[in-house]
Structures are given as C-alpha cells and as structure tokens.
C-alpha cells in the first residue's frame, strides 16, 4: 500500500507502508498520511519499534515536553 509522505526538503512523494518505520528512524520525513489524516512528526502520536521489533505507541516529543513543563505556555 502506498502512503503519501512529505520529506524534510518539503517535497511530496509516496512510499510503501513498510518503509515508513525506516524513514522515521532516519529522520527523512516530516509528515505522512493515515486514514484519519496527516501525521506531523514531533506533534502527533506515532508507533515506535521497541528492541524486540514490536510496535509500541509512543507520545510525540511535544507531549513529552508538555508533561515535563506543565506550567509553560506554548504559543
């Protein structure tokens, strides 16, 4: 299945679904499209591969920042 992506150089393309994990690990994409809409890396929740190779849900970096800085406002 082909997944629409936006690369770090802001070009658009499509990749096979199995390639998404590799592109995420290598930091080559800014965004990809799910059935529910576009996922923005660093903002939206994405699954992460653990050391055993199984997918795990992981909060985005912004979620981690907000959890660690609850009194800071983001504008």
Steps between C-alpha positions, in 0.01 A plus 500: 500500500639841405506768771525873417796665676663841527879482511725730704574705188122561471460288186204263483509134409353159569672202661406143579352469850786278619749783430340749742681364809840525330433853375394604851812348658720675245321834550417531130132595519308786658154352456307202366132438434288253696138415431409752773711779347854636490741411782754769583820355645578651840140605558281194451521159663679238297591140561857417584686172454639365824821297520310177429366645175143538622308821448420707807298815527713797606396856581641768275793718606264791563295280735818413693595869521153598627508222760843616624411874487135519613511869590655621174269641232549409136409775256 
